[in-house]
PDB file of C-alpha atoms in Angstrom:
ATOM      1  CA  ALA A1132      33.111 -20.011  48.816  1.00 77.00           C
ATOM      2  CA  GLN A1133      36.352 -21.688  48.676  1.00 85.00           C
ATOM      3  CA  SER A1134      39.375 -21.696  46.774  1.00 91.00           C
ATOM      4  CA  VAL A1135      42.870 -22.989  46.928  1.00 94.00           C
ATOM      5  CA  THR A1136      46.149 -21.298  44.722  1.00 94.00           C
ATOM      6  CA  GLN A1137      49.064 -22.821  44.432  1.00 94.00           C
ATOM      7  CA  LEU A1138      51.567 -20.274  42.669  1.00 87.00           C
ATOM      8  CA  GLY A1139      53.363 -21.263  39.790  1.00 84.00           C
ATOM      9  CA  SER A1140      53.379 -24.451  37.868  1.00 89.00           C
ATOM     10  CA  HIS A1141      56.275 -26.321  37.723  1.00 94.00           C
ATOM     11  CA  VAL A1142      58.916 -26.448  39.848  1.00 96.00           C
ATOM     12  CA  SER A1143      62.534 -28.489  39.692  1.00 97.00           C
ATOM     13  CA  VAL A1144      65.193 -29.170  42.096  1.00 97.00           C
ATOM     14  CA  SER A1145      68.151 -31.461  41.671  1.00 97.00           C
ATOM     15  CA  GLU A1146      67.882 -34.713  43.506  1.00 97.00           C
ATOM     16  CA  GLY A1147      68.830 -34.281  47.149  1.00 97.00           C
ATOM     17  CA  ALA A1148      67.048 -30.906  47.237  1.00 97.00           C
ATOM     18  CA  LEU A1149      64.718 -29.499  49.478  1.00 97.00           C
ATOM     19  CA  VAL A1150      61.339 -30.017  48.544  1.00 97.00           C
ATOM     20  CA  LEU A1151      58.638 -27.508  48.372  1.00 97.00           C
ATOM     21  CA  LEU A1152      55.102 -26.691  47.145  1.00 97.00           C
ATOM     22  CA  ARG A1153      52.792 -24.297  48.381  1.00 96.00           C
ATOM     23  CA  CYS A1154      48.554 -23.869  49.194  1.00 96.00           C
ATOM     24  CA  ASN A1155      46.967 -21.383  50.046  1.00 96.00           C
ATOM     25  CA  TYR A1156      43.484 -21.651  50.922  1.00 94.00           C
ATOM     26  CA  SER A1157      40.426 -19.593  51.494  1.00 91.00           C
ATOM     27  CA  SER A1158      36.910 -21.167  53.468  1.00 83.00           C
ATOM     28  CA  SER A1159      35.252 -19.453  54.770  1.00 77.00           C
ATOM     29  CA  VAL A1160      34.004 -21.992  57.741  1.00 78.00           C
ATOM     30  CA  PRO A1161      37.748 -24.152  58.866  1.00 77.00           C
ATOM     31  CA  PRO A1162      39.027 -26.911  56.139  1.00 87.00           C
ATOM     32  CA  TYR A1163      39.738 -30.104  55.635  1.00 90.00           C
ATOM     33  CA  LEU A1164      43.179 -29.578  53.622  1.00 93.00           C
ATOM     34  CA  PHE A1165      44.829 -32.695  51.315  1.00 94.00           C
ATOM     35  CA  TRP A1166      47.505 -33.724  48.779  1.00 96.00           C
ATOM     36  CA  TYR A1167      47.553 -35.641  45.679  1.00 96.00           C
ATOM     37  CA  VAL A1168      49.942 -36.546  43.559  1.00 96.00           C
ATOM     38  CA  GLN A1169      49.763 -37.913  40.162  1.00 93.00           C
ATOM     39  CA  TYR A1170      52.112 -39.337  38.028  1.00 91.00           C
ATOM     40  CA  PRO A1171      51.447 -39.171  33.592  1.00 86.00           C
ATOM     41  CA  ASN A1172      47.986 -40.605  32.693  1.00 80.00           C
ATOM     42  CA  GLN A1173      47.179 -42.175  36.227  1.00 84.00           C
ATOM     43  CA  GLY A1174      44.380 -41.384  38.861  1.00 87.00           C
ATOM     44  CA  LEU A1175      45.320 -39.542  41.602  1.00 92.00           C
ATOM     45  CA  GLN A1176      46.776 -40.510  45.228  1.00 94.00           C
ATOM     46  CA  LEU A1177      46.486 -38.927  48.803  1.00 93.00           C
ATOM     47  CA  LEU A1178      50.236 -37.892  50.188  1.00 96.00           C
ATOM     48  CA  LEU A1179      48.880 -36.551  53.283  1.00 94.00           C
ATOM     49  CA  LYS A1180      45.701 -34.940  55.034  1.00 92.00           C
ATOM     50  CA  TYR A1181      44.898 -32.039  57.765  1.00 92.00           C
ATOM     51  CA  THR A1182      41.412 -32.511  59.552  1.00 86.00           C
ATOM     52  CA  SER A1183      42.010 -29.964  63.012  1.00 79.00           C
ATOM     53  CA  ALA A1184      44.407 -32.375  64.444  1.00 78.00           C
ATOM     54  CA  ALA A1185      47.622 -31.719  64.932  1.00 86.00           C
ATOM     55  CA  THR A1186      49.038 -28.722  62.977  1.00 89.00           C
ATOM     56  CA  LEU A1187      52.268 -31.062  61.394  1.00 94.00           C
ATOM     57  CA  VAL A1188      51.060 -33.658  58.227  1.00 94.00           C
ATOM     58  CA  LYS A1189      53.092 -36.519  57.918  1.00 95.00           C
ATOM     59  CA  GLY A1190      52.564 -38.620  55.195  1.00 95.00           C
ATOM     60  CA  ILE A1191      53.654 -40.703  52.620  1.00 94.00           C
ATOM     61  CA  ASN A1192      57.524 -41.462  51.137  1.00 93.00           C
ATOM     62  CA  GLY A1193      58.240 -38.880  52.848  1.00 96.00           C
ATOM     63  CA  PHE A1194      56.928 -35.804  52.706  1.00 97.00           C
ATOM     64  CA  GLU A1195      55.167 -33.751  54.933  1.00 97.00           C
ATOM     65  CA  ALA A1196      52.635 -30.482  55.564  1.00 97.00           C
ATOM     66  CA  GLU A1197      51.829 -28.009  57.667  1.00 95.00           C
ATOM     67  CA  PHE A1198      48.945 -26.161  58.384  1.00 93.00           C
ATOM     68  CA  LYS A1199      49.573 -22.076  59.483  1.00 93.00           C
ATOM     69  CA  LYS A1200      45.479 -20.667  59.968  1.00 90.00           C
ATOM     70  CA  SER A1201      47.170 -17.563  60.037  1.00 91.00           C
ATOM     71  CA  GLU A1202      48.687 -17.660  56.405  1.00 92.00           C
ATOM     72  CA  THR A1203      45.662 -20.114  55.055  1.00 93.00           C
ATOM     73  CA  SER A1204      48.696 -21.730  54.285  1.00 95.00           C
ATOM     74  CA  PHE A1205      49.775 -25.888  53.445  1.00 96.00           C
ATOM     75  CA  HIS A1206      52.604 -25.793  52.065  1.00 97.00           C
ATOM     76  CA  LEU A1207      53.940 -29.075  51.317  1.00 97.00           C
ATOM     77  CA  THR A1208      57.184 -29.806  51.633  1.00 97.00           C
ATOM     78  CA  LYS A1209      60.120 -33.343  51.389  1.00 98.00           C
ATOM     79  CA  PRO A1210      63.179 -32.444  52.840  1.00 97.00           C
ATOM     80  CA  SER A1211      65.246 -34.853  49.565  1.00 97.00           C
ATOM     81  CA  ALA A1212      63.960 -34.859  46.828  1.00 97.00           C
ATOM     82  CA  HIS A1213      64.166 -38.239  45.218  1.00 96.00           C
ATOM     83  CA  MET A1214      63.903 -39.160  40.301  1.00 96.00           C
ATOM     84  CA  SER A1215      61.078 -40.863  41.931  1.00 95.00           C
ATOM     85  CA  ASP A1216      59.208 -37.587  43.156  1.00 96.00           C
ATOM     86  CA  ALA A1217      59.156 -35.917  39.753  1.00 96.00           C
ATOM     87  CA  ALA A1218      54.909 -35.958  39.157  1.00 96.00           C
ATOM     88  CA  GLU A1219      52.251 -33.311  39.316  1.00 94.00           C
ATOM     89  CA  TYR A1220      51.243 -32.015  42.914  1.00 96.00           C
ATOM     90  CA  PHE A1221      47.378 -30.578  43.714  1.00 95.00           C
ATOM     91  CA  CYS A1222      46.041 -29.539  47.119  1.00 96.00           C
ATOM     92  CA  ALA A1223      42.376 -29.461  47.549  1.00 94.00           C
ATOM     93  CA  VAL A1224      40.424 -28.235  50.658  1.00 92.00           C
ATOM     94  CA  LYS A1225      37.014 -29.402  51.534  1.00 89.00           C
ATOM     95  CA  ARG A1226      34.145 -28.422  53.826  1.00 81.00           C
ATOM     96  CA  THR A1227      34.142 -29.730  56.917  1.00 75.00           C
ATOM     97  CA  GLY A1228      29.700 -29.651  57.077  1.00 66.00           C
ATOM     98  CA  ALA A1229      27.427 -31.763  54.962  1.00 61.00           C
ATOM     99  CA  ASN A1230      28.810 -30.195  51.643  1.00 61.00           C
ATOM    100  CA  SER A1231      31.650 -33.010  50.405  1.00 79.00           C
ATOM    101  CA  LYS A1232      32.834 -32.248  47.319  1.00 88.00           C
ATOM    102  CA  LEU A1233      36.883 -31.569  47.129  1.00 92.00           C
ATOM    103  CA  THR A1234      38.481 -28.431  45.095  1.00 92.00           C
ATOM    104  CA  PHE A1235      41.518 -28.472  43.655  1.00 94.00           C
ATOM    105  CA  GLY A1236      44.095 -25.565  43.462  1.00 94.00           C
ATOM    106  CA  LYS A1237      46.241 -26.441  39.558  1.00 92.00           C
ATOM    107  CA  GLY A1238      48.558 -28.402  40.529  1.00 93.00           C
ATOM    108  CA  ILE A1239      52.250 -27.719  40.200  1.00 95.00           C
ATOM    109  CA  THR A1240      54.858 -30.150  37.909  1.00 95.00           C
ATOM    110  CA  LEU A1241      57.373 -31.119  39.957  1.00 97.00           C
ATOM    111  CA  SER A1242      60.840 -32.349  37.787  1.00 96.00           C
ATOM    112  CA  VAL A1243      64.237 -33.696  39.096  1.00 97.00           C
ATOM    113  CA  ARG A1244      67.186 -33.058  38.166  1.00 96.00           C
ATOM    114  CA  PRO A1245      69.875 -35.495  38.391  1.00 94.00           C
TER     115      PRO A1245
ATOM    116  CA  ASN B1063      40.750 -55.132  48.796  1.00 54.00           C
ATOM    117  CA  ALA B1064      40.133 -53.267  44.946  1.00 73.00           C
ATOM    118  CA  GLY B1065      40.984 -49.902  44.702  1.00 90.00           C
ATOM    119  CA  VAL B1066      38.365 -47.666  42.599  1.00 94.00           C
ATOM    120  CA  MET B1067      37.709 -49.475  38.805  1.00 95.00           C
ATOM    121  CA  GLN B1068      37.610 -47.090  35.951  1.00 96.00           C
ATOM    122  CA  ASN B1069      36.321 -48.409  32.434  1.00 96.00           C
ATOM    123  CA  PRO B1070      36.543 -48.168  29.945  1.00 97.00           C
ATOM    124  CA  ARG B1071      40.863 -46.197  30.805  1.00 95.00           C
ATOM    125  CA  HIS B1072      40.500 -44.469  26.978  1.00 96.00           C
ATOM    126  CA  LEU B1073      37.231 -43.610  24.979  1.00 98.00           C
ATOM    127  CA  VAL B1074      37.033 -42.091  21.413  1.00 98.00           C
ATOM    128  CA  ARG B1075      33.607 -40.609  20.311  1.00 98.00           C
ATOM    129  CA  ARG B1076      32.593 -39.165  17.591  1.00 97.00           C
ATOM    130  CA  ARG B1077      30.981 -35.127  17.773  1.00 97.00           C
ATOM    131  CA  GLY B1078      27.456 -36.094  18.569  1.00 97.00           C
ATOM    132  CA  GLN B1079      27.626 -39.849  19.843  1.00 98.00           C
ATOM    133  CA  GLU B1080      27.172 -40.413  22.914  1.00 98.00           C
ATOM    134  CA  ALA B1081      29.910 -41.225  25.690  1.00 98.00           C
ATOM    135  CA  ARG B1082      29.141 -43.687  28.843  1.00 98.00           C
ATOM    136  CA  LEU B1083      31.929 -43.801  31.800  1.00 98.00           C
ATOM    137  CA  ARG B1084      31.982 -45.973  34.638  1.00 98.00           C
ATOM    138  CA  CYS B1085      32.824 -46.705  38.427  1.00 98.00           C
ATOM    139  CA  SER B1086      33.335 -48.394  40.222  1.00 97.00           C
ATOM    140  CA  PRO B1087      33.690 -47.749  43.682  1.00 95.00           C
ATOM    141  CA  MET B1088      36.093 -49.692  46.807  1.00 93.00           C
ATOM    142  CA  LYS B1089      34.947 -52.264  48.976  1.00 91.00           C
ATOM    143  CA  GLY B1090      32.747 -50.405  51.290  1.00 88.00           C
ATOM    144  CA  HIS B1091      32.469 -47.908  49.990  1.00 91.00           C
ATOM    145  CA  SER B1092      29.331 -45.804  49.044  1.00 90.00           C
ATOM    146  CA  HIS B1093      29.941 -42.378  48.388  1.00 92.00           C
ATOM    147  CA  VAL B1094      30.793 -41.660  44.719  1.00 95.00           C
ATOM    148  CA  TYR B1095      32.332 -38.581  43.053  1.00 96.00           C
ATOM    149  CA  TRP B1096      32.935 -37.071  39.742  1.00 97.00           C
ATOM    150  CA  TYR B1097      35.601 -34.545  38.933  1.00 97.00           C
ATOM    151  CA  ARG B1098      36.816 -33.437  35.024  1.00 97.00           C
ATOM    152  CA  GLN B1099      40.313 -32.609  34.318  1.00 93.00           C
ATOM    153  CA  LEU B1100      41.643 -30.417  31.199  1.00 88.00           C
ATOM    154  CA  PRO B1101      44.634 -29.924  29.825  1.00 80.00           C
ATOM    155  CA  GLU B1102      46.878 -27.564  32.230  1.00 75.00           C
ATOM    156  CA  GLU B1103      43.230 -27.630  34.224  1.00 78.00           C
ATOM    157  CA  GLY B1104      43.401 -28.830  38.188  1.00 81.00           C
ATOM    158  CA  LEU B1105      39.809 -30.995  38.696  1.00 91.00           C
ATOM    159  CA  LYS B1106      36.974 -29.770  39.004  1.00 95.00           C
ATOM    160  CA  PHE B1107      33.363 -31.492  40.727  1.00 95.00           C
ATOM    161  CA  MET B1108      31.095 -32.307  38.964  1.00 97.00           C
ATOM    162  CA  VAL B1109      28.634 -35.062  40.066  1.00 97.00           C
ATOM    163  CA  TYR B1110      28.220 -36.261  44.191  1.00 95.00           C
ATOM    164  CA  LEU B1111      26.769 -39.224  44.591  1.00 95.00           C
ATOM    165  CA  GLN B1112      24.865 -42.046  47.145  1.00 92.00           C
ATOM    166  CA  LYS B1113      23.433 -44.801  46.241  1.00 89.00           C
ATOM    167  CA  GLU B1114      20.275 -44.371  44.077  1.00 89.00           C
ATOM    168  CA  ASN B1115      20.954 -40.414  44.916  1.00 93.00           C
ATOM    169  CA  ILE B1116      22.261 -37.492  43.768  1.00 95.00           C
ATOM    170  CA  ILE B1117      23.229 -35.687  46.525  1.00 92.00           C
ATOM    171  CA  ASP B1118      24.967 -32.638  44.939  1.00 93.00           C
ATOM    172  CA  GLU B1119      25.244 -32.285  41.200  1.00 94.00           C
ATOM    173  CA  SER B1120      26.433 -28.092  41.325  1.00 93.00           C
ATOM    174  CA  GLY B1121      29.066 -28.773  38.759  1.00 94.00           C
ATOM    175  CA  MET B1122      27.260 -30.955  36.173  1.00 96.00           C
ATOM    176  CA  PRO B1123      26.540 -28.765  33.146  1.00 94.00           C
ATOM    177  CA  LYS B1124      23.436 -27.998  32.781  1.00 90.00           C
ATOM    178  CA  GLU B1125      22.650 -30.187  29.309  1.00 95.00           C
ATOM    179  CA  ARG B1126      24.007 -33.407  27.934  1.00 97.00           C
ATOM    180  CA  PHE B1127      25.741 -34.967  30.793  1.00 98.00           C
ATOM    181  CA  SER B1128      23.832 -37.232  34.028  1.00 97.00           C
ATOM    182  CA  ALA B1129      24.770 -39.114  36.651  1.00 97.00           C
ATOM    183  CA  GLU B1130      23.670 -42.279  38.566  1.00 96.00           C
ATOM    184  CA  PHE B1131      24.294 -45.114  40.654  1.00 96.00           C
ATOM    185  CA  PRO B1132      22.288 -47.583  40.991  1.00 93.00           C
ATOM    186  CA  LYS B1133      21.547 -49.880  43.848  1.00 90.00           C
ATOM    187  CA  GLU B1134      23.383 -52.457  41.659  1.00 90.00           C
ATOM    188  CA  GLY B1135      26.079 -51.884  39.831  1.00 92.00           C
ATOM    189  CA  PRO B1136      29.262 -49.187  38.461  1.00 96.00           C
ATOM    190  CA  SER B1137      28.176 -45.653  39.420  1.00 97.00           C
ATOM    191  CA  ILE B1138      27.522 -44.174  35.081  1.00 98.00           C
ATOM    192  CA  LEU B1139      28.515 -40.786  33.889  1.00 98.00           C
ATOM    193  CA  ARG B1140      26.933 -39.878  30.455  1.00 98.00           C
ATOM    194  CA  ILE B1141      27.609 -37.675  28.233  1.00 98.00           C
ATOM    195  CA  GLN B1142      24.956 -37.177  25.432  1.00 98.00           C
ATOM    196  CA  GLN B1143      26.010 -35.702  22.339  1.00 98.00           C
ATOM    197  CA  VAL B1144      29.907 -35.076  23.041  1.00 98.00           C
ATOM    198  CA  VAL B1145      31.572 -31.710  21.017  1.00 96.00           C
ATOM    199  CA  ARG B1146      35.138 -31.535  21.080  1.00 94.00           C
ATOM    200  CA  GLY B1147      35.282 -29.292  24.906  1.00 93.00           C
ATOM    201  CA  ASP B1148      34.655 -33.094  26.460  1.00 96.00           C
ATOM    202  CA  SER B1149      37.864 -33.943  25.873  1.00 96.00           C
ATOM    203  CA  ALA B1150      38.995 -34.298  28.838  1.00 96.00           C
ATOM    204  CA  ALA B1151      40.302 -37.234  31.350  1.00 94.00           C
ATOM    205  CA  TYR B1152      37.295 -38.069  33.789  1.00 97.00           C
ATOM    206  CA  PHE B1153      38.361 -39.115  36.762  1.00 96.00           C
ATOM    207  CA  CYS B1154      35.725 -40.839  39.745  1.00 96.00           C
ATOM    208  CA  ALA B1155      36.560 -41.050  43.506  1.00 95.00           C
ATOM    209  CA  SER B1156      34.391 -42.756  46.268  1.00 94.00           C
ATOM    210  CA  SER B1157      34.750 -42.238  50.297  1.00 90.00           C
ATOM    211  CA  GLN B1158      33.344 -44.614  53.158  1.00 86.00           C
ATOM    212  CA  ASP B1159      31.675 -41.613  54.324  1.00 77.00           C
ATOM    213  CA  ARG B1160      31.526 -37.899  53.762  1.00 68.00           C
ATOM    214  CA  VAL B1161      33.689 -36.676  55.920  1.00 69.00           C
ATOM    215  CA  TYR B1162      37.225 -39.693  54.931  1.00 73.00           C
ATOM    216  CA  GLU B1163      39.233 -38.633  52.608  1.00 84.00           C
ATOM    217  CA  GLN B1164      38.747 -39.602  48.548  1.00 90.00           C
ATOM    218  CA  TYR B1165      40.396 -42.532  46.771  1.00 92.00           C
ATOM    219  CA  PHE B1166      40.590 -41.840  42.844  1.00 94.00           C
ATOM    220  CA  GLY B1167      40.156 -44.041  39.707  1.00 94.00           C
ATOM    221  CA  PRO B1168      42.486 -44.277  37.242  1.00 93.00           C
ATOM    222  CA  GLY B1169      40.638 -41.518  34.825  1.00 95.00           C
ATOM    223  CA  THR B1170      38.617 -42.415  31.743  1.00 96.00           C
ATOM    224  CA  ARG B1171      40.974 -39.827  29.322  1.00 95.00           C
ATOM    225  CA  LEU B1172      37.790 -38.828  26.555  1.00 97.00           C
ATOM    226  CA  THR B1173      38.755 -38.071  22.767  1.00 97.00           C
ATOM    227  CA  VAL B1174      36.136 -36.771  20.950  1.00 97.00           C
ATOM    228  CA  THR B1175      37.218 -36.180  17.193  1.00 96.00           C
TER     229      THR B1175
END
């Protein structure tokens, strides 16, 4: 079975500050890992994905994440927050085998203060 | 290339009525997934379909819920005899192949009164 833990439900940063959103996973087989962003009343947009190539993954809008197998983590970072980054962020895991469903964490709401 | 389309975007049903949610995958995608998002929770997998086949329905409630993806036309998620607990946002995603990333539609927000 797979699971994702996103500690805390809300993170608040100042504009221009570092964004760090934590994600830890549990998987019995090597996983694929994803970060999605959801703006109010919209669907999910893929930010970035890890599919067993480079452990440091760069995504859209200046976000990146690093896969650390020893820590079972896939934390999302951005050096400098913008007001437009305010949204909900979901980490998700997927098995690389036949079962193709995504298992999501509960999500983290990011607020950006002026 | 149009994205994943879902309709209606908002759906209001009274208890006991039926709800039909439609999803048209991205062009060239033959894999469709349905997820449900309850308030204050992440998305929960419901069902995974390919054309005319249900591949994984391990997340579907045993009663009142069904899904199909016919040879022609959109995928349909059907909820019979809706109850207030069915109120949620229902998202459809599609992928080109099961190993590729999933692209999400804008969702259908179901309200049961």
